[in-house]
PDB file of C-alpha atoms in Angstrom:
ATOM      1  CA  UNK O   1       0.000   0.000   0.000  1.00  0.00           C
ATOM      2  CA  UNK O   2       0.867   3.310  -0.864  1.00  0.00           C
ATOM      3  CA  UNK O   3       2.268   5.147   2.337  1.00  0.00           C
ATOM      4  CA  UNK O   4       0.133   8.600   2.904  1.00  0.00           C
ATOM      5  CA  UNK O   5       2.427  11.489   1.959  1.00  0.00           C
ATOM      6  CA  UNK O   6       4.777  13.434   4.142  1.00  0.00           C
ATOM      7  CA  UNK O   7       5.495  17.312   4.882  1.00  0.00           C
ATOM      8  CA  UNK O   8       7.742  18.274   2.504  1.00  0.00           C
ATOM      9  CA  UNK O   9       9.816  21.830   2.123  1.00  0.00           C
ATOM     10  CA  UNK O  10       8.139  24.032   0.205  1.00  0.00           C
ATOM     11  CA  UNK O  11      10.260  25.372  -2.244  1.00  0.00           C
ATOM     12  CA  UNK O  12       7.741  28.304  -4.195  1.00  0.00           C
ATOM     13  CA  UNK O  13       7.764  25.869  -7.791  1.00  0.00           C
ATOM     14  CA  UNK O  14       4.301  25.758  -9.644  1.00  0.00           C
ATOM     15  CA  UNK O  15       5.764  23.278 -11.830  1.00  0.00           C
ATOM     16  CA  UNK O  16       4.983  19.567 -10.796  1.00  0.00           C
ATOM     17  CA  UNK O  17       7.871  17.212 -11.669  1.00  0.00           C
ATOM     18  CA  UNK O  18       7.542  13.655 -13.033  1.00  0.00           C
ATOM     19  CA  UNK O  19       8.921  10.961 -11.256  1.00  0.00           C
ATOM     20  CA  UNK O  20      11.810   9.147 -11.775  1.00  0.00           C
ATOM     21  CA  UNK O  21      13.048   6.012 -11.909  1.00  0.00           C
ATOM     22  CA  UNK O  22      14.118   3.897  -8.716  1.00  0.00           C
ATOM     23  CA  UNK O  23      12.176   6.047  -6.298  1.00  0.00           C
ATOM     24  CA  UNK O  24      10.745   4.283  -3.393  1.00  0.00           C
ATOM     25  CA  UNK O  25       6.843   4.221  -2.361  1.00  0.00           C
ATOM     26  CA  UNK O  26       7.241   6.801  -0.033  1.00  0.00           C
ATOM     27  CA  UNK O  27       9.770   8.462  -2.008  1.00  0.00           C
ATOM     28  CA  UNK O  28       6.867   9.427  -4.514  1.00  0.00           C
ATOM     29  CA  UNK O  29       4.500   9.855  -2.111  1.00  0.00           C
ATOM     30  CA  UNK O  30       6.417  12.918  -1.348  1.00  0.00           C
ATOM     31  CA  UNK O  31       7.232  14.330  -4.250  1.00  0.00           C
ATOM     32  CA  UNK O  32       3.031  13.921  -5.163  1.00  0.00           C
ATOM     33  CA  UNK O  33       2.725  15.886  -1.887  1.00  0.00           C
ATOM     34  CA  UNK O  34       4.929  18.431  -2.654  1.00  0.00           C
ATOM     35  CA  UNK O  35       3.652  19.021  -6.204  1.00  0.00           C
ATOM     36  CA  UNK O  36       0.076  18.749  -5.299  1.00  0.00           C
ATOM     37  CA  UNK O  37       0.852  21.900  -2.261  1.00  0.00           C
ATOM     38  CA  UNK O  38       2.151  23.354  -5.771  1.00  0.00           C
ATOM     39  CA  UNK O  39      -0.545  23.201  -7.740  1.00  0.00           C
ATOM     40  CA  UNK O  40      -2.850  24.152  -4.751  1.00  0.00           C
ATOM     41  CA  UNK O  41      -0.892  27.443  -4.453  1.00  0.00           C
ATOM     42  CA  UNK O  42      -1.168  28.038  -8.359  1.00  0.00           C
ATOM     43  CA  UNK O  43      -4.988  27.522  -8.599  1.00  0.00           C
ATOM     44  CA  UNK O  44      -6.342  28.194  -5.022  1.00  0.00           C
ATOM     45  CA  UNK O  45      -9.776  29.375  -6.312  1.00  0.00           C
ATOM     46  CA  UNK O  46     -11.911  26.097  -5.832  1.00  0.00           C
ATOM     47  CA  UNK O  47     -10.299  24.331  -3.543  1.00  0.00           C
ATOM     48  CA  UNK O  48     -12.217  22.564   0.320  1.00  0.00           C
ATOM     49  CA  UNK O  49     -15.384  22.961  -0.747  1.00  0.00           C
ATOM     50  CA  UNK O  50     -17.669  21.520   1.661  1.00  0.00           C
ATOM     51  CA  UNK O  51     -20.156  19.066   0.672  1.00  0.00           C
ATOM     52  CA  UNK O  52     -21.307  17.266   3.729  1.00  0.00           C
ATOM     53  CA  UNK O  53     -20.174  18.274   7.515  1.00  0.00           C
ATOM     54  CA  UNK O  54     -17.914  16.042   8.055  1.00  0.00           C
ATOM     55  CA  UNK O  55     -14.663  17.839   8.530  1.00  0.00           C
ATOM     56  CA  UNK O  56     -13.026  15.509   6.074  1.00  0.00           C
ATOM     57  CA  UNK O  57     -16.387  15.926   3.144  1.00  0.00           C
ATOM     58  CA  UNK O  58     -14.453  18.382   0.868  1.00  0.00           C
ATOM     59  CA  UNK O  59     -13.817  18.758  -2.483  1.00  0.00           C
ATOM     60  CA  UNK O  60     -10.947  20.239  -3.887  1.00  0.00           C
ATOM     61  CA  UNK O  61     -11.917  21.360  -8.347  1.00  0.00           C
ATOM     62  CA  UNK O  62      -9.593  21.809 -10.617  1.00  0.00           C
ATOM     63  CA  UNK O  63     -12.171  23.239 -13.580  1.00  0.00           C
ATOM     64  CA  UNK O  64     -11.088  23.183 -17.247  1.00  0.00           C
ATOM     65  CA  UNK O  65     -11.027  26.384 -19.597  1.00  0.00           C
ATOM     66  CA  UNK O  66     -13.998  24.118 -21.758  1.00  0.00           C
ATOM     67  CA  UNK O  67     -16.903  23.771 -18.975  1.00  0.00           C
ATOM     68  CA  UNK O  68     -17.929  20.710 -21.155  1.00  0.00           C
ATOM     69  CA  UNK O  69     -14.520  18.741 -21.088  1.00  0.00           C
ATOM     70  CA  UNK O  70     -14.397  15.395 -19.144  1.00  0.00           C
ATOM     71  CA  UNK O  71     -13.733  15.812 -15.580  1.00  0.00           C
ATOM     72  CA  UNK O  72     -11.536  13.243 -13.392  1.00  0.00           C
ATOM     73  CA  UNK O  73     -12.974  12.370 -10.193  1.00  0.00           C
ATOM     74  CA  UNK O  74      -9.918  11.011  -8.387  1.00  0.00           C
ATOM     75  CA  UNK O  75     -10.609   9.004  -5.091  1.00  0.00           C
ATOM     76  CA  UNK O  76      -7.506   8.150  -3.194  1.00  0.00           C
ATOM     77  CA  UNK O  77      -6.108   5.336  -1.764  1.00  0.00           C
ATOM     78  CA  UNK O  78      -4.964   4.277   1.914  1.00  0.00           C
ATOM     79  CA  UNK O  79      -7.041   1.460   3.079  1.00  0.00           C
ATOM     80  CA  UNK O  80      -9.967   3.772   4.086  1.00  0.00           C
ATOM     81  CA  UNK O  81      -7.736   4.112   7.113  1.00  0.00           C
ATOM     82  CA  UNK O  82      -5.343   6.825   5.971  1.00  0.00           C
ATOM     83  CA  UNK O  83      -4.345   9.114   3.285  1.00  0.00           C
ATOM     84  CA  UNK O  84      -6.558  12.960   1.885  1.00  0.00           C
ATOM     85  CA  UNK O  85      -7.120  14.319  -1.168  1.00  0.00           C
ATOM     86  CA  UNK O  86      -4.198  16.932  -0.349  1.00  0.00           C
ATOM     87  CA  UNK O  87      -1.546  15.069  -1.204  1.00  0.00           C
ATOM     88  CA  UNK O  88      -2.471  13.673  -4.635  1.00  0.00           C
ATOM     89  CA  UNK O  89      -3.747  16.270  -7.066  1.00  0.00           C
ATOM     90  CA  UNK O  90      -0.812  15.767  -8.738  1.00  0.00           C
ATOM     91  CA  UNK O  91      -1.905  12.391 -10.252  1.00  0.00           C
ATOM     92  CA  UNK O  92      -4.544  14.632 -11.759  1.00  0.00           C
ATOM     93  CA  UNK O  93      -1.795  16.867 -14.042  1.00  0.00           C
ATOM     94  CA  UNK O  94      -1.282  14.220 -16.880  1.00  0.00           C
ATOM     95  CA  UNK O  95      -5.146  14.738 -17.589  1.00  0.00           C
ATOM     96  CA  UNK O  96      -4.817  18.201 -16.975  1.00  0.00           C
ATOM     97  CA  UNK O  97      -2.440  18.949 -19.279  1.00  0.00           C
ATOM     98  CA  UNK O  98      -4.825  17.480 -22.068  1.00  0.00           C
ATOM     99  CA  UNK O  99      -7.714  19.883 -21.310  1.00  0.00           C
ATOM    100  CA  UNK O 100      -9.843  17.519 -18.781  1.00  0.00           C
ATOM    101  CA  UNK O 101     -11.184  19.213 -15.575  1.00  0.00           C
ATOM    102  CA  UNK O 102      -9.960  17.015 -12.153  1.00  0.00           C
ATOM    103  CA  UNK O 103     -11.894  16.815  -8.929  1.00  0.00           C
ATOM    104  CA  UNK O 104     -11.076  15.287  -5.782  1.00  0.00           C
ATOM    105  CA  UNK O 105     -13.080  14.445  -2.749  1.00  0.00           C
ATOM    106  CA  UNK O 106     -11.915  13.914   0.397  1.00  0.00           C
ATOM    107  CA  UNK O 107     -14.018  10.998   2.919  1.00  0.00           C
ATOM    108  CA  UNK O 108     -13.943  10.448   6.866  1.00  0.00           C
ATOM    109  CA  UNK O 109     -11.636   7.246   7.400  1.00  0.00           C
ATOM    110  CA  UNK O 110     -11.920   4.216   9.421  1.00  0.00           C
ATOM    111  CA  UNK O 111     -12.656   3.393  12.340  1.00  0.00           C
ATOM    112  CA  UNK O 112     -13.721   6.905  13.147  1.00  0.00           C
ATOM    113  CA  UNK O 113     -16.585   6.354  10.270  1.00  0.00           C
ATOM    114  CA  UNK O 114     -17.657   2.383   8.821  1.00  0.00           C
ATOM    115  CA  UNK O 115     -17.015   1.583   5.235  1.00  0.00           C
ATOM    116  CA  UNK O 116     -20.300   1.870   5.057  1.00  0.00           C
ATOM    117  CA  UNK O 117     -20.785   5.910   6.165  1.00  0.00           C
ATOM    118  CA  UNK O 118     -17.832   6.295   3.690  1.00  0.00           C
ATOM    119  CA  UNK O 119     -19.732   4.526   0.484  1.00  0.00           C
ATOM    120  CA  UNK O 120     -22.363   6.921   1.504  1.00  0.00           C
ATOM    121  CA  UNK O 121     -20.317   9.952   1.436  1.00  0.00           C
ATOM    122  CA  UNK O 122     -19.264   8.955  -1.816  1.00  0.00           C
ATOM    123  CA  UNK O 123     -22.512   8.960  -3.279  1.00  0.00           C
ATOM    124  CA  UNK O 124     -23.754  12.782  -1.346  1.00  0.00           C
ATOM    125  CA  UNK O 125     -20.433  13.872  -2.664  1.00  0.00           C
ATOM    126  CA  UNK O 126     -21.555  13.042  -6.610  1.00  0.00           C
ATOM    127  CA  UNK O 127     -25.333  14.283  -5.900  1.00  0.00           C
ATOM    128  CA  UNK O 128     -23.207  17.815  -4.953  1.00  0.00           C
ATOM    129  CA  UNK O 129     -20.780  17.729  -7.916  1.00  0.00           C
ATOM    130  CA  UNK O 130     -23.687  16.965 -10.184  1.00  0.00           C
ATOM    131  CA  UNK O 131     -25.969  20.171  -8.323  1.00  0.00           C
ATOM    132  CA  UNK O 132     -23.306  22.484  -7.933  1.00  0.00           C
ATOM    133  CA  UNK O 133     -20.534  21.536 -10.786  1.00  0.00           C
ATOM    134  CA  UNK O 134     -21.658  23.545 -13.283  1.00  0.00           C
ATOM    135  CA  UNK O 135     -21.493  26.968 -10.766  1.00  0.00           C
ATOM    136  CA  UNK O 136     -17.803  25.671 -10.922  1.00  0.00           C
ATOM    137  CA  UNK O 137     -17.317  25.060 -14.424  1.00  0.00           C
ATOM    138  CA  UNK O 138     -17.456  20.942 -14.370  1.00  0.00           C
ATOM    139  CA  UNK O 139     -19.946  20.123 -16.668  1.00  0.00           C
ATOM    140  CA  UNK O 140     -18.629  17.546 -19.016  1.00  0.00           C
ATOM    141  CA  UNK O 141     -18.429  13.508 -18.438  1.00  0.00           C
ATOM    142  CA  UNK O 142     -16.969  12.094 -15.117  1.00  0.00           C
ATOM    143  CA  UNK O 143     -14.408   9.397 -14.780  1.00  0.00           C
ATOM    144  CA  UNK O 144     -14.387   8.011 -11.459  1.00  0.00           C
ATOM    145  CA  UNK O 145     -10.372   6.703 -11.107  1.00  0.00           C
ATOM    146  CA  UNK O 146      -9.557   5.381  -7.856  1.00  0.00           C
ATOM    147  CA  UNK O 147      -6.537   2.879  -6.992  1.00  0.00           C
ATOM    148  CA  UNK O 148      -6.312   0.700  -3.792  1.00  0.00           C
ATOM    149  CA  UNK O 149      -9.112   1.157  -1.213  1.00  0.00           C
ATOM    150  CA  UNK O 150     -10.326   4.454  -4.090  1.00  0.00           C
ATOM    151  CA  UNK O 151     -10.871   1.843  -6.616  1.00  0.00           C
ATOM    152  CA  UNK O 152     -13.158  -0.134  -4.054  1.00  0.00           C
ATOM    153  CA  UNK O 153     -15.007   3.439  -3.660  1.00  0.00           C
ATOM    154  CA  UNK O 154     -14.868   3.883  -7.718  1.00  0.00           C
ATOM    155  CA  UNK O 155     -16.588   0.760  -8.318  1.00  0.00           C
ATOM    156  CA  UNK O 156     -19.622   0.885  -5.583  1.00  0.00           C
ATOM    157  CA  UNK O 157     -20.480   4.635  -7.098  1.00  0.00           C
ATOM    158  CA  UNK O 158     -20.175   3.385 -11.021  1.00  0.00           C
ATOM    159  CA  UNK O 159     -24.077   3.893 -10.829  1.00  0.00           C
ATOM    160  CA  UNK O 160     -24.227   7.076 -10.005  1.00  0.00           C
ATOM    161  CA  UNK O 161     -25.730   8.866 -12.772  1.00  0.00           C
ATOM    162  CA  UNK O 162     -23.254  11.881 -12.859  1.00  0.00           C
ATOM    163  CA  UNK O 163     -20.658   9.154 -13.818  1.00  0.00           C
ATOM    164  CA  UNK O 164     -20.229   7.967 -17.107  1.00  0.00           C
ATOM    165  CA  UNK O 165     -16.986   5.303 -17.040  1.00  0.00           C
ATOM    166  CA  UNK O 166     -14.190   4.153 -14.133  1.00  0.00           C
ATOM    167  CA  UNK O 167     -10.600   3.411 -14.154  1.00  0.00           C
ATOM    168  CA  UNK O 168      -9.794   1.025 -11.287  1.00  0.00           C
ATOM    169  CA  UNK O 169      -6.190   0.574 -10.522  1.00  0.00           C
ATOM    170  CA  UNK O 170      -4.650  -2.044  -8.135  1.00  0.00           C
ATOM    171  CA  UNK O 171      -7.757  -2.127  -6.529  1.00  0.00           C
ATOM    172  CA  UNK O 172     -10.278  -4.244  -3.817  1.00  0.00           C
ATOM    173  CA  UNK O 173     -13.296  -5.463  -5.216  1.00  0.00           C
ATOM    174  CA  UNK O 174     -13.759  -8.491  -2.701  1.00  0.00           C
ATOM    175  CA  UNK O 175     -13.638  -7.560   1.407  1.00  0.00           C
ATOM    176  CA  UNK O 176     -14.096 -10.956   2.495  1.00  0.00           C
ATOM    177  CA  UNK O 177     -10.812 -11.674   3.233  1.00  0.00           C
ATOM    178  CA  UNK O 178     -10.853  -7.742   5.486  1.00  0.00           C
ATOM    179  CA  UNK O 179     -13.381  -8.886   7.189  1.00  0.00           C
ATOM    180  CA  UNK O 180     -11.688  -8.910  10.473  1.00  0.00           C
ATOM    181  CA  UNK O 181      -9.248  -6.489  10.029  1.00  0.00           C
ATOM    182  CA  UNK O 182     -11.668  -4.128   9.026  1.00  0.00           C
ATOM    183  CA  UNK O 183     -14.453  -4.768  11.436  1.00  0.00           C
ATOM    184  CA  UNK O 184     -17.204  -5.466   8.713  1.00  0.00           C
ATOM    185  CA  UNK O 185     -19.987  -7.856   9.297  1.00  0.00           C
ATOM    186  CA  UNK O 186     -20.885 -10.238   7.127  1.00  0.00           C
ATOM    187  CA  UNK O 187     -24.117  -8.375   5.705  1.00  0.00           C
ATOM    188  CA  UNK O 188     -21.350  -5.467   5.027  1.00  0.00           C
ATOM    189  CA  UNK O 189     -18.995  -8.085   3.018  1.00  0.00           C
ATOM    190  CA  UNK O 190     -21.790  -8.932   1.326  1.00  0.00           C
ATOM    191  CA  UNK O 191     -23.089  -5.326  -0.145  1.00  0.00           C
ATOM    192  CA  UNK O 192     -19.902  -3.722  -0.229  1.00  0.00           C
ATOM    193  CA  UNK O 193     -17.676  -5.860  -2.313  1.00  0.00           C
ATOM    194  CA  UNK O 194     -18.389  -4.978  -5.847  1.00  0.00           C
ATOM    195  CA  UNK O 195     -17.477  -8.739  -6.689  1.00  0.00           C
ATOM    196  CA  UNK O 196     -20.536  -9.814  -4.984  1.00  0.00           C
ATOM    197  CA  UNK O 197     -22.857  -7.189  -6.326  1.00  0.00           C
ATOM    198  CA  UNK O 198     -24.917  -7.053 -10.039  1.00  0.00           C
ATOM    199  CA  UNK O 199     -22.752  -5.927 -12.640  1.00  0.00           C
ATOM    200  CA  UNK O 200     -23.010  -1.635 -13.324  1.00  0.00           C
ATOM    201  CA  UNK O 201     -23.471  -1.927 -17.129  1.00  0.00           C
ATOM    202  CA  UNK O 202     -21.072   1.168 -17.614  1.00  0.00           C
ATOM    203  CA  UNK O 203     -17.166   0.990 -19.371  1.00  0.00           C
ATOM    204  CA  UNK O 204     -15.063   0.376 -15.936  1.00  0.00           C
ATOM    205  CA  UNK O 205     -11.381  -0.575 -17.086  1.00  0.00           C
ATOM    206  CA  UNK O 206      -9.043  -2.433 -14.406  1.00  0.00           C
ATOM    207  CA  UNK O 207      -5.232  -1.956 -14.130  1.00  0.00           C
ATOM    208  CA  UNK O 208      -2.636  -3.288 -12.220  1.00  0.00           C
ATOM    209  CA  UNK O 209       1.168  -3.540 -11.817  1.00  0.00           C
ATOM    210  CA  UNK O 210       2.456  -7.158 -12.660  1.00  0.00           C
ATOM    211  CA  UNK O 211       5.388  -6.446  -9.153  1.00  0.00           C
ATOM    212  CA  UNK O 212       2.380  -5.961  -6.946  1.00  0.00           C
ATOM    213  CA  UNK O 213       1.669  -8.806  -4.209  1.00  0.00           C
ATOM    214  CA  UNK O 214      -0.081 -11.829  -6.487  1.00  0.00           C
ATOM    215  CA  UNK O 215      -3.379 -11.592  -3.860  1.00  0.00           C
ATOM    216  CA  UNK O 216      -3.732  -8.360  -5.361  1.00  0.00           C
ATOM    217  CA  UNK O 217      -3.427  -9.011  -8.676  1.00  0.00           C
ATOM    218  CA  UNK O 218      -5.914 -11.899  -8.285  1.00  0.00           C
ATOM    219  CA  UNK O 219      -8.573  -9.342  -6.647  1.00  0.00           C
ATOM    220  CA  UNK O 220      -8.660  -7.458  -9.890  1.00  0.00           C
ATOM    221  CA  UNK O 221      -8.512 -10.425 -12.676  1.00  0.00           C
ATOM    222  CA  UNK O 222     -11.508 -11.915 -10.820  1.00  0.00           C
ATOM    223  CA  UNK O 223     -13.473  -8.640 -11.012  1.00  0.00           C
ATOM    224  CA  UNK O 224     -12.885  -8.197 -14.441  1.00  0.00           C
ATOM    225  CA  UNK O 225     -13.890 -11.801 -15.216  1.00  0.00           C
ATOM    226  CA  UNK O 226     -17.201 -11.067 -13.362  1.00  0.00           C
ATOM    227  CA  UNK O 227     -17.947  -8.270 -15.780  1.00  0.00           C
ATOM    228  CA  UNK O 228     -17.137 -10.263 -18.618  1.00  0.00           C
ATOM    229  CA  UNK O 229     -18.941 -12.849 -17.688  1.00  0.00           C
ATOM    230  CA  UNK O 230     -21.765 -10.228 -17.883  1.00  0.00           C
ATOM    231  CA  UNK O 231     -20.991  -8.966 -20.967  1.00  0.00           C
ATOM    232  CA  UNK O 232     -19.646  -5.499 -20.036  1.00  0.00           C
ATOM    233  CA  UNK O 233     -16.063  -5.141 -21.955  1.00  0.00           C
ATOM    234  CA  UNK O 234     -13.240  -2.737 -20.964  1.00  0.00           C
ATOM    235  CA  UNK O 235      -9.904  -3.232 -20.844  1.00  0.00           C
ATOM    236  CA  UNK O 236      -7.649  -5.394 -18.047  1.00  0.00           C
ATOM    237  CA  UNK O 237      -4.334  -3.698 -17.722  1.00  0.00           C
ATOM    238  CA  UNK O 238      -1.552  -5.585 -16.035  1.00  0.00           C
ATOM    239  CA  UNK O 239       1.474  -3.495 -16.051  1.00  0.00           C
ATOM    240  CA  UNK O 240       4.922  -5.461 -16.286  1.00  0.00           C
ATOM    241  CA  UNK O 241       7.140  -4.225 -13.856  1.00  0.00           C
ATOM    242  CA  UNK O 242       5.521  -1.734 -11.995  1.00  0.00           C
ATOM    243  CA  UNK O 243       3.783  -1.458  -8.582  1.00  0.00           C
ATOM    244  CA  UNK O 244       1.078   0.072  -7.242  1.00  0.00           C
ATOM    245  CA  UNK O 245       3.328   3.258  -6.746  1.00  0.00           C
ATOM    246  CA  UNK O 246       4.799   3.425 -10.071  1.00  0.00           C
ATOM    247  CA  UNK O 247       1.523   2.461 -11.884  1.00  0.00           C
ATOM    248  CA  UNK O 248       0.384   5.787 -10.845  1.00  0.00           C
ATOM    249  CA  UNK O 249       2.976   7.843 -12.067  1.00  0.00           C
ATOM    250  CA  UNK O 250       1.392   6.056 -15.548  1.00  0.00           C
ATOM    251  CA  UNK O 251      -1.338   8.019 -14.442  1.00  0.00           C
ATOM    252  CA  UNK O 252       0.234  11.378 -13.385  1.00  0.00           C
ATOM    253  CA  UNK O 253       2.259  11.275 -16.972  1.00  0.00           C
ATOM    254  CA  UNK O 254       0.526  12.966 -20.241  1.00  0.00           C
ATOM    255  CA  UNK O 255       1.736  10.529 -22.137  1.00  0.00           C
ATOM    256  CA  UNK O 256       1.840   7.606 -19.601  1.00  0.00           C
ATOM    257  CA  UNK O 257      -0.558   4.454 -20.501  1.00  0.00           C
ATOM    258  CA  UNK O 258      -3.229   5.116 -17.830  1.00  0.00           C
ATOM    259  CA  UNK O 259      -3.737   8.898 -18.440  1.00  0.00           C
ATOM    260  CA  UNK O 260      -3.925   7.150 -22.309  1.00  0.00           C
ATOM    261  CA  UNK O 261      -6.700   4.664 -21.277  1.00  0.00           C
ATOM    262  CA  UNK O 262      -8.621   7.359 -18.708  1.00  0.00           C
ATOM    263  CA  UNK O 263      -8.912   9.769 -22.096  1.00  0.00           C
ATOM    264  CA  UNK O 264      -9.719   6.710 -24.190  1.00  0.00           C
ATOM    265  CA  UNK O 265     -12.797   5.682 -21.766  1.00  0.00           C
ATOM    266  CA  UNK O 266     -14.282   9.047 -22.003  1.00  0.00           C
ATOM    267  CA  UNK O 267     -13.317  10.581 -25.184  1.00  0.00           C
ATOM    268  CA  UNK O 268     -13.743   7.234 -27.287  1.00  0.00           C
ATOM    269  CA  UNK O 269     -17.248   6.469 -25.803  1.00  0.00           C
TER     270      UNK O 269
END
């Protein structure tokens, strides 16, 4: 899992740097933090926008020029335990930088809310982009992209009907084997692990890296095979040599294979 980023110095840039290669987990974690106080500071406009009261039920919009252009929803990872939309709006610049609009909401975290209460934030936090996105300029398509415990999130709130396609990445799809560690009961397991649930007829693509743990691997092969199996087709990814870390920087990259298939979900529908 992808550790939640660190303070960094703040060094006055506005420019957010790719990674390189060889860094370390928390090594990019880091640098995403540091670039993502960046482009805070360089478009502060939209940015904590309440949408529940939950301290933690912000939004932070990155609008396009084009009201209309797709719009990235990005739901970050951490386990539901850990992690904020602060310190990853720089996976958002690849998709930026081709004329998409990003958003990111933030969600309480466990144990201090269920999994449950956070599903359900999910959902209030699309019913406010969908009322009050267009007095901030998001009115094209969404993409719901999530990775890790976010690509849980991105799959339950595929039917929400402000969302148009997902992008999963290294994600959790069945809970039955978190059952204990996350203090779920078995009706819980049961209606919040997407692999247990009917099939959302909408384009949801699945990615992972090929170095990540083989458990996790599995949890996303067998998700896609359920949609399949249903007849709803998009893309498995398995990424040769890359983990859930450097998947992302896929992602964060213009021309990286990831921001390439989020575009391609959207703009090819």
């Amino acid at each position: 899992m992808i550790p939640p980023p660190q303070a960094a110095p703040q060094g006055g840039r506005t420019v957010l740097r790719r990674g390189g290669p060889g860094l370390s987990a928390a090594e990019l974690a880091g640098q995403w933090a540091e670039d993502s106080r960046a482009l805070r500071a360089a478009r502060p406009g939209r940015l904590d926008l309440p949408y529940a009261a939950a301290e933690a039920c912000r939004w932070d919009l990155y609008p396009a020029i084009d009201p209309a252009a797709p719009c990235v929803v990005l739901l970050h990872g951490g386990g539901w335990r850990e992690g904020g939309r602060q310190g990853f709006g720089a996976l958002a610049q690849g998709l930026l930088a081709h004329g998409w609009s990003a958003a990111l909401p933030g969600h309480s975290l466990m144990p201090e809310a269920s999994l449950t209460r956070i599903v359900r934030q999910g959902h209030r936090a699309l019913d406010w982009l969908a009322a009050q996105g267009p007095l901030h300029g998001i009115t094209g398509p969404v993409l719901l992209c999530g990775w890790n415990s976010g690509a849980h999130l991105a799959a339950m709130l595929l039917g929400h009907p402000r969302v148009k396609a997902g992008l999963g990445l290294s994600g959790l799809y069945e809970l039955g084997s978190l059952e204990e560690r996350l203090g779920l009961t078995p009706l819980e397991v049961e209606v919040l692990s997407p692999q247990r649930l009917p099939v959302v007829r909408k384009p949801f693509a699945l990615a992972y890296g090929e170095a990540e743990p083989e458990a996790a691997q599995r949890q996303s092969r067998a998700f896609h095979a359920l949609r399949q199996r249903e007849g709803c087709a998009a893309p498995l990814l398995p990424l040769p040599g890359l983990d859930e870390a450097t998947l992302l920087e896929t992602l964060r990259a213009p021309d990286g294979l990831l921001c390439h298939a989020a575009r391609a979900l959207i703009e090819e529908a």
